[in-house]
Amino acid sequence: METWNDSRLSRQIAFLAEADKLKNVLRRTLLMDGSRRENTAEHSWHISLMAMTLHEYAPEPKPDLTRVLKLLLVHDLVEIDAGDTFAYDASGYEDKEEREAAAARRIFGLLPDDQAKEIMALWREFEDGETPEALFAAALDRMQPLLHNYMTDGFSWKQNGIVRSQVRARMKPIYRASPKLAEFVEELLQRAVDRGYLTDGDDSPKEG
């Protein structure tokens, strides 16, 4: 690791250089134009933009938008080490928490101690999902790939044999976070079924 005269700045630059690797982590979802797979850095940017755009649909008292943006920007950094776990991969979720906790310790540990503690706390807040900000952030994190699947005619759903009840189960944070967005999700799922993007079948678990 290259070092600079200011040791604090050196650690911050090292962290930012490491964070750049998130651009190489590919997700299962395609870009909305269907041209290629999305990477996780693009996903993080997109859900942050969604938070700014859709914040008005959070019920009162509204979650603090600045904190929501912080949660969304840091929560997937662990995928640099842990990789992206497909939402419907049951076996992948067996050790997901362990893999991501180890990644968080290493990646956030590159920062000066005060910033490492701050980002670790943000990451843990998102994972715990108990604050209004974490709940709204999680809702958008679930909604974004839903939109991508719909806009690509159900690409990932079809590829993995996913049915409507499985998708709806993944959308639980949205139903808790925003009645308006929950209403939109129901309409989108029905349209997806009507258009053949998604199967309205049984809810037996499928693995990706």
Tab-separated table of C-alpha atoms in Angstrom:
chain	number	residue	atom	x	y	z
A	1	MET	CA	0.000	0.000	0.000
A	2	GLU	CA	1.365	3.392	-0.970
A	3	THR	CA	1.680	5.791	1.962
A	4	TRP	CA	1.568	9.577	2.205
A	5	ASN	CA	3.041	12.083	4.634
A	6	ASP	CA	-0.219	12.354	6.552
A	7	SER	CA	-0.965	8.912	8.051
A	8	ARG	CA	-4.683	9.648	8.506
A	9	LEU	CA	-5.010	10.697	4.886
A	10	SER	CA	-3.044	7.611	3.827
A	11	ARG	CA	-5.587	5.346	5.508
A	12	GLN	CA	-8.509	7.240	3.996
A	13	ILE	CA	-7.030	7.029	0.486
A	14	ALA	CA	-6.352	3.310	0.989
A	15	PHE	CA	-9.987	2.786	1.926
A	16	LEU	CA	-11.217	4.742	-1.094
A	17	ALA	CA	-8.929	2.746	-3.390
A	18	GLU	CA	-10.316	-0.465	-1.909
A	19	ALA	CA	-13.893	0.784	-2.316
A	20	ASP	CA	-13.246	1.250	-6.025
A	21	LYS	CA	-13.162	-2.560	-6.315
A	22	LEU	CA	-16.924	-2.602	-5.804
A	23	LYS	CA	-17.165	-1.639	-9.481
A	24	ASN	CA	-15.932	-5.147	-10.337
A	25	VAL	CA	-18.568	-7.047	-8.331
A	26	LEU	CA	-21.265	-8.199	-10.743
A	27	ARG	CA	-24.873	-8.762	-9.735
A	28	ARG	CA	-27.465	-11.076	-11.297
A	29	THR	CA	-29.603	-8.176	-12.483
A	30	LEU	CA	-29.210	-6.661	-15.923
A	31	LEU	CA	-29.146	-2.950	-16.574
A	32	MET	CA	-32.629	-1.740	-17.422
A	33	ASP	CA	-31.709	-1.594	-21.103
A	34	GLY	CA	-30.714	-5.275	-20.934
A	35	SER	CA	-27.233	-4.634	-22.331
A	36	ARG	CA	-25.120	-6.150	-19.533
A	37	ARG	CA	-25.046	-7.130	-15.877
A	38	GLU	CA	-25.084	-4.409	-13.265
A	39	ASN	CA	-22.191	-4.028	-10.851
A	40	THR	CA	-22.674	-3.357	-7.151
A	41	ALA	CA	-21.239	0.172	-7.250
A	42	GLU	CA	-23.870	1.061	-9.846
A	43	HIS	CA	-26.518	-0.533	-7.637
A	44	SER	CA	-25.380	1.554	-4.650
A	45	TRP	CA	-25.516	4.762	-6.688
A	46	HIS	CA	-28.931	3.912	-8.111
A	47	ILE	CA	-30.617	3.172	-4.785
A	48	SER	CA	-29.131	6.373	-3.350
A	49	LEU	CA	-30.720	8.303	-6.203
A	50	MET	CA	-33.963	6.418	-5.547
A	51	ALA	CA	-33.835	7.543	-1.913
A	52	MET	CA	-33.602	11.187	-2.964
A	53	THR	CA	-36.393	10.791	-5.505
A	54	LEU	CA	-38.848	8.685	-3.491
A	55	HIS	CA	-38.285	10.073	0.003
A	56	GLU	CA	-41.635	11.865	-0.181
A	57	TYR	CA	-43.411	8.477	0.014
A	58	ALA	CA	-41.987	7.636	3.432
A	59	PRO	CA	-44.666	8.197	6.080
A	60	GLU	CA	-44.349	10.844	8.779
A	61	PRO	CA	-42.163	11.305	10.703
A	62	LYS	CA	-39.918	10.902	7.680
A	63	PRO	CA	-36.555	9.157	8.064
A	64	ASP	CA	-33.507	11.395	7.925
A	65	LEU	CA	-32.500	11.410	4.254
A	66	THR	CA	-28.818	12.086	4.879
A	67	ARG	CA	-28.569	9.041	7.116
A	68	VAL	CA	-30.507	6.922	4.612
A	69	LEU	CA	-27.987	7.895	1.931
A	70	LYS	CA	-25.075	6.982	4.191
A	71	LEU	CA	-26.605	3.572	4.895
A	72	LEU	CA	-27.133	2.898	1.195
A	73	LEU	CA	-23.633	3.986	0.211
A	74	VAL	CA	-21.813	1.766	2.717
A	75	HIS	CA	-23.966	-1.334	3.175
A	76	ASP	CA	-22.731	-3.233	0.111
A	77	LEU	CA	-19.005	-2.456	0.454
A	78	VAL	CA	-18.618	-5.858	2.093
A	79	GLU	CA	-19.301	-7.470	-1.298
A	80	ILE	CA	-15.723	-6.610	-2.291
A	81	ASP	CA	-14.720	-9.654	-0.241
A	82	ALA	CA	-17.988	-11.532	0.243
A	83	GLY	CA	-19.390	-11.201	-3.282
A	84	ASP	CA	-23.025	-10.674	-4.183
A	85	THR	CA	-25.363	-13.308	-2.755
A	86	PHE	CA	-28.296	-13.959	-5.060
A	87	ALA	CA	-31.524	-13.031	-3.294
A	88	TYR	CA	-33.103	-16.478	-3.778
A	89	ASP	CA	-30.007	-18.608	-3.123
A	90	ALA	CA	-30.877	-20.360	0.142
A	91	SER	CA	-27.500	-22.084	0.447
A	92	GLY	CA	-25.659	-18.814	-0.141
A	93	TYR	CA	-27.451	-17.257	2.826
A	94	GLU	CA	-26.219	-19.950	5.200
A	95	ASP	CA	-22.833	-18.272	5.686
A	96	LYS	CA	-23.652	-14.820	4.303
A	97	GLU	CA	-23.628	-13.104	7.689
A	98	GLU	CA	-20.268	-14.610	8.630
A	99	ARG	CA	-18.658	-13.754	5.278
A	100	GLU	CA	-19.920	-10.197	5.312
A	101	ALA	CA	-18.953	-9.532	8.946
A	102	ALA	CA	-15.378	-10.598	8.195
A	103	ALA	CA	-15.369	-8.367	5.125
A	104	ALA	CA	-16.669	-5.420	7.142
A	105	ARG	CA	-13.894	-5.784	9.709
A	106	ARG	CA	-11.190	-5.854	7.042
A	107	ILE	CA	-12.479	-3.159	4.688
A	108	PHE	CA	-13.701	-0.656	7.266
A	109	GLY	CA	-10.561	-1.351	9.296
A	110	LEU	CA	-8.524	0.374	6.596
A	111	LEU	CA	-9.922	3.699	7.814
A	112	PRO	CA	-8.779	5.711	10.818
A	113	ASP	CA	-10.358	4.259	13.935
A	114	ASP	CA	-13.046	6.927	14.374
A	115	GLN	CA	-14.267	6.593	10.783
A	116	ALA	CA	-13.998	2.807	10.887
A	117	LYS	CA	-16.298	2.750	13.917
A	118	GLU	CA	-18.738	5.143	12.258
A	119	ILE	CA	-19.019	3.113	9.050
A	120	MET	CA	-19.191	-0.176	10.943
A	121	ALA	CA	-22.082	1.262	12.952
A	122	LEU	CA	-23.856	2.333	9.757
A	123	TRP	CA	-23.367	-1.102	8.216
A	124	ARG	CA	-24.682	-2.813	11.337
A	125	GLU	CA	-27.662	-0.426	11.491
A	126	PHE	CA	-28.634	-1.362	7.946
A	127	GLU	CA	-28.250	-5.081	8.658
A	128	ASP	CA	-30.316	-4.882	11.842
A	129	GLY	CA	-33.077	-2.968	10.018
A	130	GLU	CA	-34.627	-1.514	13.154
A	131	THR	CA	-34.408	2.271	12.674
A	132	PRO	CA	-36.757	4.168	10.341
A	133	GLU	CA	-33.741	5.060	8.189
A	134	ALA	CA	-32.593	1.442	7.924
A	135	LEU	CA	-36.102	0.264	7.081
A	136	PHE	CA	-36.513	2.832	4.295
A	137	ALA	CA	-33.021	2.031	2.968
A	138	ALA	CA	-33.819	-1.696	2.960
A	139	ALA	CA	-37.083	-1.040	1.136
A	140	LEU	CA	-35.256	0.713	-1.678
A	141	ASP	CA	-32.587	-1.996	-1.743
A	142	ARG	CA	-35.357	-4.532	-2.437
A	143	MET	CA	-37.262	-2.304	-4.845
A	144	GLN	CA	-34.336	-1.537	-7.153
A	145	PRO	CA	-33.770	-5.104	-8.469
A	146	LEU	CA	-37.553	-5.497	-8.728
A	147	LEU	CA	-37.597	-2.599	-11.181
A	148	HIS	CA	-34.643	-4.042	-13.083
A	149	ASN	CA	-36.366	-7.397	-13.441
A	150	TYR	CA	-39.565	-5.808	-14.627
A	151	MET	CA	-37.782	-3.579	-17.139
A	152	THR	CA	-35.869	-6.577	-18.551
A	153	ASP	CA	-39.012	-8.709	-19.016
A	154	GLY	CA	-38.287	-10.784	-15.923
A	155	PHE	CA	-34.790	-11.852	-16.996
A	156	SER	CA	-33.479	-13.010	-13.618
A	157	TRP	CA	-36.877	-14.330	-12.498
A	158	LYS	CA	-37.209	-16.532	-15.580
A	159	GLN	CA	-33.585	-17.660	-15.443
A	160	ASN	CA	-34.028	-18.940	-11.888
A	161	GLY	CA	-37.639	-20.132	-11.906
A	162	ILE	CA	-38.848	-17.509	-9.432
A	163	VAL	CA	-42.579	-17.159	-8.675
A	164	ARG	CA	-44.601	-14.183	-7.472
A	165	SER	CA	-44.884	-15.296	-3.836
A	166	GLN	CA	-41.080	-15.473	-3.568
A	167	VAL	CA	-40.709	-11.947	-4.902
A	168	ARG	CA	-43.449	-10.648	-2.611
A	169	ALA	CA	-41.684	-12.204	0.383
A	170	ARG	CA	-38.532	-10.277	-0.553
A	171	MET	CA	-40.550	-7.065	-0.650
A	172	LYS	CA	-41.541	-7.142	3.060
A	173	PRO	CA	-39.457	-4.062	3.978
A	174	ILE	CA	-41.375	-2.047	1.360
A	175	TYR	CA	-44.734	-3.015	2.870
A	176	ARG	CA	-43.456	-1.867	6.263
A	177	ALA	CA	-41.765	1.312	5.041
A	178	SER	CA	-44.274	2.899	2.675
A	179	PRO	CA	-47.938	2.118	1.913
A	180	LYS	CA	-47.684	4.063	-1.348
A	181	LEU	CA	-44.646	2.132	-2.590
A	182	ALA	CA	-46.248	-1.128	-1.413
A	183	GLU	CA	-49.282	-0.327	-3.560
A	184	PHE	CA	-46.979	0.302	-6.505
A	185	VAL	CA	-45.177	-3.021	-5.944
A	186	GLU	CA	-48.457	-4.930	-5.992
A	187	GLU	CA	-49.441	-3.278	-9.261
A	188	LEU	CA	-46.028	-4.000	-10.782
A	189	LEU	CA	-46.138	-7.671	-9.724
A	190	GLN	CA	-49.585	-8.111	-11.236
A	191	ARG	CA	-48.441	-6.556	-14.498
A	192	ALA	CA	-45.367	-8.810	-14.469
A	193	VAL	CA	-47.590	-11.881	-14.139
A	194	ASP	CA	-50.033	-10.632	-16.781
A	195	ARG	CA	-47.189	-10.065	-19.244
A	196	GLY	CA	-45.497	-13.384	-18.573
A	197	TYR	CA	-42.427	-11.914	-16.888
A	198	LEU	CA	-43.169	-13.731	-13.628
A	199	THR	CA	-44.972	-16.962	-12.825
A	200	ASP	CA	-47.949	-16.902	-10.495
A	201	GLY	CA	-47.184	-20.407	-9.219
A	202	ASP	CA	-46.522	-22.173	-5.959
A	203	ASP	CA	-44.097	-20.739	-3.440
A	204	SER	CA	-41.753	-23.720	-3.079
A	205	PRO	CA	-38.197	-22.433	-2.476
A	206	LYS	CA	-35.909	-22.111	-5.457
A	207	GLU	CA	-32.160	-21.664	-5.429
A	208	GLY	CA	-30.322	-19.436	-7.859
